[in-house]
């Protein structure tokens, strides 16, 4: 059963001369930029900086290249890629009382393409107000929604794969960017019930024709990083084989960056140290003449900085790492969207279980996908999103959601029970007030970091998630679902009775709330959207790690560009925000060195990735 889809399968490996597997293969070049991490941000930077022929760029990636494994291009089998696979960092959280002292899996991509290679594909820009808030916070209008649009345009390559009208608004989309974005390619049997519920109750679940307009509130068709039946990732777009052919871009995979080598003058970093080989037993260093750029993500970037002596003096002293720069915000402010899964047994055979529990049909679908890129495996796992506000804030005219609900037409394989058919509804908290941290507790850079997301550690977060759960249950109890839902599966029956969304401040229903809270603390997990651990902040701010040019405050030669730079987590699935922040950073860096917008020389390369016709990588 698990030999087809659920085990990664190898196709012919492409030969990519500038993608190196071992440090000995590197040419004897002087590197202008060394980028750490080949994920969303690192991919953008490697691409955009090597548009300048004069720049030699080296990208270091801890994971392997997966361009040859078909599960990485098939959109559906996201749950075969993480958690706890060779393509995941296999991190877990520390036990925390707010989640019943459970140790939670914390998936992050450990492959070229980073988390974009293993993510769930949803493409959401977030509300315009989030970007406008950022512009105000940073006192820099270039971060406003309006001014960030050109970076979204550089990132998005909309593919109109659905002739049904009214499912998106072309006015908000770019067809010339790097990552393919499209509507669902295959219908799900629950689509009609979802849409009908919105039609029947437009005040509660208003239909939103395009959630990427800057006003995401309501129910709409999901937009995802896929097209032509394939995933679109940082690997297939910014780091496509075409881009990897550039003579000034080299990528070294399977190398683990341990730290920045201590600066000889005490503040100018130019060398990065990395471990490689079996058991990472060998150490080497490389030099960047312009900048070292950390794009290792919100957990690993602070991990590297702390091992380099940049962080909170108390943390560094307690571990015994010599302090190079006191920067207390490193690793703090960890923010993430927490979720729960509400599974229901349903009265239908037309759910994912029809093939996830039927090897013959599953093999047929794999064959169909290989031959035509069609069928259920050529689609992502979400066809709709519901963004909603807490009712007590409904008077706020900004159109900002606080919570989100997603719908799966089954339990994500391979976690489905062997019998039965299911609906899985996923309430998510978008505006957490809990803040966690990432620290280290060893001088060995190979020891995993301690991740404390502190999920649901504030009363507001608990109330808001409770609200989202009631909203989700209320949604699937409307008339279009009559006769469909048989029973809750894995959560208390009492939630079904008590389904009315209520203001987050309402404390009358203490008993029902208490039962729900207990279940939530025992079941909540991560959306894998960590952000904020090395935040941007304006000059003179009393928090933050990087200036508006992405340079680490107080030292020279090192920048941070990845999800860790958001001072506040966007109300969005985070890949689109990270892609555009990296596009912006690439421009800032190019301009600083005299290239690009207003600079002295035009860019010289371009390249999109697997083409509009859908050819291989
Ligand atoms: C399971 C999962 C599902 C998700 N679903 C969605 C979704 O549906 N929609 C959405 O918008 N977002 C989703 N996300 C989040 C989104 O993918 C991330 O926010 C985004 O990729 C973050 O970009 P980044 O550049 O900060 O980090 P990443 O993309 O994670 O890239 C970091 C890279 O750095 C490498 N690296 C780290 N440390 C080192 C080191 N020491 N040495 C060398 N290399 C190193 C990593 O291996 C990785 O390749 C999901 C994430 C996960 C894990």
XYZ file of C-alpha atoms and ligand atoms in Angstrom:
670
model
C 0.000 0.000 0.000
C 2.711 2.441 0.887
C 4.993 1.545 -2.002
C 3.634 3.951 -4.577
C 2.681 7.367 -3.339
C 3.818 7.159 0.229
C 7.387 6.212 -0.461
C 9.461 8.741 -2.328
C 10.281 7.420 -5.778
C 13.364 8.208 -7.793
C 13.206 9.235 -11.421
C 16.234 9.928 -13.598
C 18.474 12.447 -11.833
C 19.367 15.524 -13.870
C 23.056 16.312 -14.202
C 23.680 19.813 -12.952
C 27.293 20.764 -13.168
C 27.066 23.772 -10.856
C 25.159 21.893 -8.179
C 27.927 20.407 -6.068
C 27.629 17.506 -3.671
C 31.041 17.926 -2.013
C 33.189 20.963 -1.144
C 36.082 19.537 -3.210
C 33.970 20.085 -6.332
C 33.821 23.860 -5.817
C 35.789 25.955 -8.307
C 38.538 28.191 -7.039
C 36.496 31.387 -7.211
C 36.253 34.441 -5.038
C 32.669 34.590 -3.737
C 31.008 37.978 -3.559
C 28.062 36.556 -1.640
C 27.709 33.369 0.352
C 24.052 32.585 1.063
C 23.190 30.127 3.830
C 19.994 28.191 3.082
C 18.365 27.422 -0.261
C 14.713 27.908 0.719
C 12.182 30.584 -0.186
C 14.418 33.533 0.650
C 17.781 31.967 -0.253
C 16.403 30.855 -3.620
C 15.219 34.355 -4.500
C 18.535 35.913 -3.482
C 20.666 33.384 -5.352
C 18.633 34.007 -8.468
C 18.382 37.781 -8.326
C 21.992 38.411 -7.315
C 23.325 36.232 -10.142
C 21.334 38.311 -12.611
C 24.380 40.525 -12.239
C 27.114 38.830 -14.225
C 29.842 40.405 -12.115
C 28.635 38.739 -8.897
C 29.836 35.259 -7.993
C 27.353 33.688 -5.620
C 27.647 30.517 -3.576
C 24.555 29.004 -1.968
C 25.105 26.537 0.888
C 22.257 24.127 1.662
C 22.152 21.560 4.451
C 19.692 19.252 2.719
C 19.903 17.313 -0.535
C 18.568 18.256 -3.929
C 15.251 16.545 -4.583
C 14.697 17.507 -8.185
C 14.654 13.780 -9.003
C 12.010 12.579 -6.558
C 8.507 12.646 -7.936
C 6.667 13.262 -4.660
C 8.353 16.665 -4.717
C 6.641 17.702 -7.919
C 3.294 16.009 -7.344
C 1.119 18.524 -5.448
C -1.026 16.136 -3.397
C 1.269 14.034 -1.197
C 2.407 16.836 1.131
C 2.215 14.588 4.144
C 4.800 12.192 2.699
C 7.400 14.962 2.796
C 7.217 15.862 6.502
C 7.224 15.499 9.436
C 9.964 13.059 10.347
C 11.406 12.316 6.911
C 14.919 12.810 5.490
C 13.666 16.107 3.996
C 12.635 17.542 7.336
C 14.932 18.953 10.019
C 13.020 16.620 12.340
C 12.892 19.227 15.039
C 10.570 18.938 17.995
C 9.493 21.545 20.513
C 10.358 21.509 24.183
C 7.444 20.383 26.378
C 5.345 23.386 27.424
C 2.483 23.536 29.894
C 0.268 25.474 27.474
C 0.195 22.397 25.228
C 0.047 19.827 28.034
C 3.796 19.236 28.081
C 3.625 17.425 24.772
C 6.661 17.326 22.496
C 5.364 18.609 19.161
C 6.804 17.869 15.746
C 8.036 21.095 14.146
C 8.502 20.468 10.400
C 10.891 22.568 8.325
C 12.273 21.778 4.887
C 15.762 20.218 4.827
C 16.099 20.158 1.040
C 17.021 22.503 -1.749
C 13.920 24.703 -1.988
C 13.616 24.639 1.808
C 10.132 24.556 3.250
C 8.660 25.526 -0.135
C 9.608 22.040 -1.332
C 7.530 20.338 1.363
C 4.794 22.855 2.107
C 1.051 22.727 1.518
C 1.204 25.150 -1.437
C -1.280 27.783 -0.259
C -0.407 31.185 -1.668
C -1.731 34.070 0.431
C -0.359 37.591 0.472
C -2.070 38.647 3.688
C -4.205 41.722 4.284
C -3.043 45.084 2.963
C -3.192 46.379 6.529
C -0.425 44.011 7.614
C 1.945 45.541 5.072
C 0.772 49.062 5.882
C 1.347 48.335 9.575
C 4.878 47.202 8.741
C 5.539 50.398 6.778
C 4.407 52.438 9.771
C 6.354 50.363 12.270
C 9.536 50.673 10.204
C 8.787 54.290 9.240
C 9.497 53.313 5.663
C 6.739 53.555 3.093
C 8.490 51.170 0.715
C 6.968 48.371 2.853
C 3.368 49.484 2.271
C 0.923 47.187 0.477
C 0.955 49.494 -2.513
C 4.714 49.603 -2.752
C 5.178 45.867 -2.205
C 2.974 45.076 -5.225
C 5.856 45.124 -7.668
C 7.594 42.415 -5.642
C 4.442 40.289 -5.683
C 4.451 40.801 -9.439
C 8.021 39.582 -9.652
C 7.108 36.532 -7.596
C 3.752 35.441 -9.015
C 3.197 33.805 -12.390
C -0.545 33.284 -12.464
C -1.784 30.412 -14.591
C -5.465 30.499 -15.428
C -6.305 26.808 -15.330
C -9.996 27.048 -14.541
C -12.473 28.354 -17.069
C -15.176 28.839 -14.430
C -15.661 32.551 -14.038
C -15.775 34.397 -10.737
C -13.163 32.373 -8.870
C -10.420 35.007 -8.980
C -9.933 38.583 -10.126
C -7.293 38.986 -12.858
C -6.767 42.591 -11.759
C -4.795 41.327 -8.765
C -2.463 38.942 -10.553
C 0.803 38.912 -12.388
C 1.543 36.476 -15.177
C 5.218 37.324 -15.460
C 6.743 36.333 -12.120
C 8.640 33.271 -10.981
C 6.320 30.964 -9.028
C 3.339 29.434 -10.713
C 0.136 30.187 -8.833
C -3.253 28.797 -9.795
C -6.695 27.748 -8.654
C -7.400 24.112 -7.745
C -6.933 21.863 -10.747
C -9.290 19.080 -9.644
C -12.722 19.374 -8.040
C -13.444 17.809 -4.656
C -16.835 16.376 -3.744
C -17.136 18.843 -0.841
C -16.648 21.946 -3.037
C -20.333 22.413 -3.713
C -21.338 22.167 -0.052
C -18.697 24.718 0.897
C -19.799 27.211 -1.745
C -23.500 26.655 -1.037
C -22.933 27.361 2.668
C -21.471 30.724 1.740
C -24.371 31.420 -0.639
C -26.923 30.528 2.046
C -25.208 32.600 4.749
C -23.511 35.515 2.995
C -23.384 37.619 6.138
C -21.490 35.019 8.122
C -19.352 33.568 5.318
C -19.311 36.180 2.527
C -17.936 34.954 -0.768
C -14.644 36.625 -1.603
C -13.796 36.399 -5.268
C -10.081 36.939 -4.676
C -8.423 36.607 -1.300
C -5.148 38.016 -2.605
C -6.642 41.454 -3.237
C -5.417 42.748 0.119
C -8.852 42.090 1.659
C -8.876 38.363 2.424
C -11.946 38.232 4.663
C -14.599 35.701 3.618
C -14.736 32.391 1.817
C -12.979 31.893 -1.480
C -11.181 29.543 -3.826
C -7.680 28.743 -2.659
C -4.731 29.909 -4.731
C -1.702 27.634 -4.594
C 1.869 27.444 -5.852
C 1.221 24.863 -8.520
C 0.253 24.641 -12.163
C 0.002 22.004 -14.860
C -0.317 19.380 -12.136
C 3.034 20.264 -10.555
C 4.291 21.992 -7.445
C 6.061 25.276 -7.910
C 8.795 25.749 -5.315
C 11.908 27.848 -4.856
C 13.752 24.902 -6.448
C 11.557 24.754 -9.557
C 11.378 28.525 -10.044
C 14.185 30.704 -8.700
C 16.577 27.722 -8.683
C 15.335 25.983 -11.821
C 17.808 23.971 -13.865
C 17.924 26.872 -16.307
C 19.021 29.221 -13.519
C 21.474 26.652 -12.186
C 23.261 26.819 -15.532
C 24.427 30.376 -14.811
C 28.223 30.349 -14.571
C 28.226 32.757 -11.622
C 25.902 30.674 -9.403
C 27.214 27.650 -7.530
C 25.256 25.568 -5.064
C 26.771 23.212 -2.527
C 24.247 20.825 -0.961
C 24.555 18.509 2.058
C 26.651 21.007 4.021
C 25.621 22.200 7.449
C 26.621 25.762 8.311
C 27.710 25.741 11.937
C 28.502 29.408 12.581
C 30.081 32.566 11.290
C 33.814 32.451 11.924
C 34.884 34.999 14.580
C 35.785 38.341 12.959
C 39.442 39.268 13.275
C 38.621 42.934 14.019
C 35.792 42.026 16.395
C 32.939 43.200 14.165
C 33.453 42.503 10.438
C 32.265 39.007 9.494
C 33.450 37.521 6.225
C 33.777 33.784 6.775
C 31.280 31.049 7.293
C 32.139 27.690 8.842
C 30.388 24.510 7.737
C 30.421 20.811 8.528
C 30.189 18.064 5.927
C 30.735 14.385 5.284
C 29.623 11.379 7.325
C 28.505 12.478 10.807
C 29.398 16.012 9.731
C 32.882 15.233 10.958
C 34.755 17.616 8.642
C 34.863 21.374 9.050
C 35.761 24.000 6.450
C 35.360 27.732 5.966
C 34.513 29.921 2.997
C 34.865 33.661 2.525
C 32.477 36.228 1.059
C 34.002 39.466 -0.157
C 30.704 41.405 -0.013
C 28.200 39.752 2.334
C 27.327 36.578 4.160
C 23.549 36.237 3.964
C 21.678 34.061 6.438
C 18.490 32.645 4.884
C 18.283 29.541 7.032
C 14.739 30.227 8.275
C 13.255 31.358 11.580
C 14.691 28.513 13.634
C 18.089 27.943 12.057
C 19.090 31.552 11.457
C 19.002 32.437 15.187
C 20.657 29.092 15.888
C 23.615 30.078 13.668
C 23.791 33.605 15.099
C 23.826 32.320 18.680
C 26.635 29.883 17.889
C 28.491 32.833 16.352
C 28.355 34.782 19.607
C 25.558 37.125 18.512
C 22.623 37.050 20.905
C 21.393 37.665 24.397
C 24.398 38.008 26.728
C 22.728 35.792 29.347
C 22.014 32.997 26.853
C 25.538 33.141 25.464
C 27.098 33.189 28.932
C 24.941 30.321 30.190
C 26.069 28.152 27.279
C 29.682 29.330 27.373
C 29.844 30.898 23.925
C 32.158 33.918 23.722
C 30.075 37.010 23.047
C 30.889 38.899 19.855
C 27.846 41.161 19.907
C 25.100 41.523 22.499
C 21.846 41.400 20.508
C 19.096 40.322 22.917
C 16.359 39.906 20.281
C 18.085 37.023 18.476
C 15.801 33.981 18.767
C 13.102 35.887 20.679
C 9.617 36.824 19.427
C 9.015 33.387 17.859
C 5.505 33.617 16.412
C 3.514 30.935 14.644
C -0.053 30.104 13.679
C -1.427 27.291 15.771
C -4.137 24.921 14.572
C -6.269 21.935 15.468
C -7.804 19.330 13.194
C -11.488 18.512 13.554
C -12.157 15.198 11.847
C -15.648 13.955 11.022
C -16.861 10.565 9.884
C -18.976 11.234 6.790
C -21.717 9.613 4.783
C -19.879 9.431 1.466
C -17.413 7.246 -0.353
C -16.132 10.131 -2.451
C -13.346 11.271 -0.124
C -9.569 10.799 -0.280
C -9.949 7.492 1.556
C -11.346 6.018 -1.692
C -7.762 5.886 -2.972
C -5.637 6.285 0.159
C -7.144 3.007 1.410
C -7.226 1.318 -1.991
C -3.833 0.466 -3.415
C -5.112 -0.378 -6.901
C -6.854 2.967 -7.298
C -3.945 4.818 -5.774
C -1.565 3.222 -8.288
C -3.932 4.161 -11.089
C -3.884 7.789 -9.938
C -0.093 7.775 -9.690
C 0.055 6.438 -13.259
C -2.462 9.049 -14.382
C -0.386 11.799 -12.819
C 2.839 10.520 -14.375
C 1.250 10.372 -17.818
C -1.004 13.426 -17.813
C -0.334 15.412 -14.604
C -4.089 15.208 -14.057
C -6.282 13.529 -11.467
C -6.552 14.027 -7.722
C -2.798 13.778 -7.174
C -2.204 16.729 -9.491
C -4.139 18.919 -7.080
C -3.185 20.426 -3.726
C -4.930 19.513 -0.493
C -7.027 22.661 -0.067
C -9.646 23.965 -2.500
C -11.070 26.693 -0.248
C -10.136 29.028 2.565
C -12.439 30.769 5.027
C -10.898 33.865 6.643
C -12.958 35.305 9.489
C -12.910 37.937 12.190
C -13.642 37.479 15.840
C -17.177 38.791 16.183
C -16.331 41.271 18.926
C -14.027 42.989 16.465
C -16.556 42.894 13.635
C -16.975 46.648 13.767
C -13.408 47.079 12.637
C -13.722 48.083 8.987
C -10.173 47.111 8.072
C -11.204 43.703 6.758
C -8.616 41.920 8.829
C -9.147 38.256 9.665
C -8.104 36.829 13.036
C -8.823 33.213 12.258
C -8.934 30.877 9.298
C -10.629 27.587 8.480
C -9.363 25.059 5.928
C -11.147 22.005 4.556
C -9.674 18.609 3.584
C -11.764 16.055 1.714
C -10.447 13.281 3.933
C -7.783 12.712 6.545
C -4.369 13.459 5.103
C -2.773 10.169 4.135
C -0.946 8.270 5.547
C -2.714 9.162 8.818
C -6.183 8.039 7.752
C -7.800 5.110 9.593
C -8.026 1.904 7.574
C -11.800 2.142 7.297
C -14.337 4.920 6.952
C -14.569 8.185 5.033
C -13.761 11.533 6.557
C -13.899 15.304 6.390
C -11.146 17.242 8.102
C -11.742 20.874 9.033
C -8.820 22.915 10.313
C -9.327 26.068 12.401
C -6.199 28.240 12.616
C -5.319 31.235 14.792
C -3.868 33.999 12.605
C -3.233 36.713 15.175
C -1.460 35.007 18.059
C -0.378 37.127 20.990
C 1.771 34.317 22.406
C 5.464 34.740 21.717
C 8.021 31.980 22.081
C 11.749 31.700 21.513
C 14.571 29.624 20.040
C 17.693 29.161 22.136
C 20.663 26.812 22.279
C 21.966 24.869 25.258
C 25.264 23.540 23.992
C 28.490 24.872 22.527
C 28.209 22.190 19.857
C 26.572 23.681 16.751
C 25.399 20.166 15.910
C 23.096 20.003 18.950
C 19.512 20.819 17.986
C 18.098 24.143 19.172
C 15.475 24.363 21.899
C 12.231 25.503 20.278
C 9.558 26.986 22.554
C 6.653 28.283 20.462
C 4.578 28.940 23.622
C 1.403 28.163 21.686
C -1.818 29.259 23.396
C -0.017 30.769 26.342
C -2.299 33.816 26.447
C -5.989 33.973 27.258
C -6.670 35.798 23.981
C -5.128 33.002 21.905
C -7.169 30.381 23.678
C -10.386 32.332 23.188
C -9.659 33.067 19.563
C -8.930 29.442 18.714
C -12.060 28.399 20.581
C -13.951 30.888 18.446
C -12.424 29.424 15.282
C -13.414 25.906 16.324
C -17.016 26.960 16.885
C -17.008 28.832 13.606
C -15.755 25.724 11.786
C -18.290 23.427 13.416
C -21.089 25.924 12.818
C -20.119 26.020 9.133
C -20.434 22.284 8.581
C -23.727 22.145 10.472
C -25.501 24.348 7.917
C -28.160 22.922 5.602
C -25.893 21.971 2.654
C -24.107 19.485 4.937
C -27.277 17.825 6.197
C -26.928 14.051 6.151
C -23.243 14.305 5.229
C -21.627 14.431 8.659
C -22.180 11.259 10.673
C -20.208 12.018 13.816
C -17.160 13.776 15.170
C -14.064 11.614 14.987
C -11.508 12.190 17.720
C -13.082 15.173 19.438
C -15.918 15.449 21.970
C -19.503 15.120 20.742
C -20.380 18.086 22.962
C -18.557 20.438 20.562
C -21.244 19.642 17.984
C -24.057 20.779 20.244
C -22.340 23.903 21.369
C -21.399 25.296 17.986
C -22.287 28.972 18.102
C -19.357 31.294 17.526
C -19.308 33.791 20.357
C -17.325 36.888 21.241
C -13.855 36.136 22.505
C -14.644 38.119 25.646
C -17.726 36.045 26.545
C -16.977 34.023 29.648
C -20.475 32.725 30.412
C -20.033 29.300 28.942
C -17.270 28.346 31.297
C -17.926 24.652 31.391
C -18.123 24.165 27.627
C -15.081 26.362 27.196
C -13.195 24.333 29.778
C -13.854 21.043 27.977
C -12.837 22.587 24.693
C -9.683 24.134 26.146
C -8.627 20.824 27.586
C -9.013 19.134 24.201
C -7.268 22.001 22.405
C -4.245 21.894 24.709
C -4.024 18.162 24.101
C -4.294 18.454 20.311
C -3.065 21.825 19.001
C -0.031 21.892 16.750
C 1.872 24.070 14.312
C 1.104 25.274 10.794
C 4.910 25.416 10.373
C 4.899 29.178 9.860
C 7.605 30.249 12.339
C 8.474 33.934 12.033
C 9.919 36.871 13.893
C 13.093 35.541 15.537
C 15.444 38.070 13.969
C 13.165 40.989 13.305
C 13.662 44.055 11.177
C 13.444 47.259 13.161
C 14.068 50.906 12.551
C 17.176 52.696 13.735
C 17.084 53.247 17.482
C 14.278 50.726 18.130
C 14.500 48.871 21.418
C 13.939 45.509 19.728
C 15.025 43.744 16.567
C 18.103 42.276 14.938
C 18.372 43.715 11.450
C 18.315 47.195 9.965
C 16.187 48.103 6.982
C 19.029 47.067 4.674
C 18.834 43.576 6.259
C 22.242 43.986 7.917
C 22.614 42.546 11.393
C 22.666 45.541 13.709
C 26.039 46.374 15.182
C 28.268 44.250 12.941
C 29.433 44.324 9.346
C 29.379 41.738 6.583
C 26.298 39.742 7.565
C 22.656 40.083 6.620
C 19.529 38.115 7.445
C 16.814 37.581 4.847
C 14.124 35.006 5.635
C 10.917 34.518 7.650
C 12.697 35.541 10.820
C 12.723 39.231 9.813
C 8.964 39.831 10.279
C 8.461 41.827 13.488
C 4.861 40.548 13.527
C 3.731 37.353 11.832
C 1.619 38.104 8.735
C -2.008 36.960 8.686
C -1.113 34.682 5.836
C 0.493 31.389 5.008
C 4.012 32.662 5.018
C 5.654 31.643 1.746
C 4.344 34.554 -0.368
C 5.374 37.129 2.268
C 8.854 35.566 2.473
C 9.284 35.447 -1.296
C 8.465 39.151 -1.637
C 10.603 40.217 1.312
C 13.509 38.407 -0.344
C 12.733 40.085 -3.676
C 12.893 43.411 -1.864
C 16.129 42.467 -0.101
C 17.741 41.432 -3.390
C 16.925 44.836 -4.811
C 18.280 46.629 -1.735
C 21.546 44.682 -1.968
C 21.947 45.159 -5.716
C 21.325 48.876 -5.453
C 23.795 49.147 -2.595
C 26.470 47.656 -4.854
C 25.445 49.856 -7.772
C 23.206 47.517 -9.781
C 19.535 47.161 -10.589
C 16.956 49.871 -9.981
C 18.703 53.182 -10.520
C 22.076 51.406 -10.441
C 24.870 51.525 -12.952
C 24.293 48.334 -14.923
C 21.312 46.417 -16.249
C 20.662 42.894 -15.060
C 21.921 40.266 -17.443
C 20.176 36.941 -16.844
C 16.612 35.865 -16.495
C 14.959 32.517 -16.087
C 11.681 31.236 -14.895
C 11.943 27.561 -14.145
C 9.826 24.811 -15.543
C 8.018 26.506 -18.340
C 4.442 27.361 -19.054
C 4.162 24.159 -21.022
C 4.998 22.248 -17.863
C 8.238 20.562 -18.886
C 10.493 18.999 -16.244
C 12.260 21.290 -13.772
C 5.053 21.384 6.323
C 4.969 22.839 5.932
C 3.798 23.311 5.326
C 3.711 24.657 4.968
N 2.630 25.078 4.245
C 2.609 26.318 3.738
C 1.582 26.721 2.833
O 0.688 25.955 2.472
N 1.627 27.993 2.363
C 2.591 28.879 2.754
O 2.541 30.037 2.339
N 3.583 28.520 3.591
C 3.630 27.255 4.065
N 4.670 26.872 4.861
C 5.654 27.877 5.289
C 6.603 28.365 4.189
O 7.022 27.304 3.374
C 7.783 29.059 4.884
O 7.277 30.190 5.588
C 8.871 29.565 3.952
O 9.374 28.543 3.137
C 10.007 30.141 4.810
O 11.050 30.567 3.988
P 12.529 30.730 4.571
O 13.371 31.120 3.446
O 12.471 31.570 5.773
O 12.925 29.268 5.103
P 12.957 27.885 4.346
O 12.136 27.925 3.114
O 12.604 26.855 5.356
O 14.467 27.718 3.905
C 15.534 27.597 4.818
C 16.609 26.752 4.168
O 17.813 26.874 4.909
C 18.417 25.598 5.027
N 19.254 25.625 6.229
C 18.841 25.808 7.497
N 19.882 25.771 8.351
C 20.980 25.562 7.601
C 22.350 25.400 7.917
N 22.786 25.461 9.179
N 23.221 25.180 6.899
C 22.785 25.127 5.606
N 21.490 25.258 5.264
C 20.596 25.474 6.251
C 17.226 24.663 5.148
O 17.563 23.318 4.898
C 16.276 25.263 4.141
O 16.500 24.752 2.856
C 4.789 25.543 5.251
C 5.951 25.061 5.851
C 6.058 23.721 6.182
C 7.324 23.211 6.807
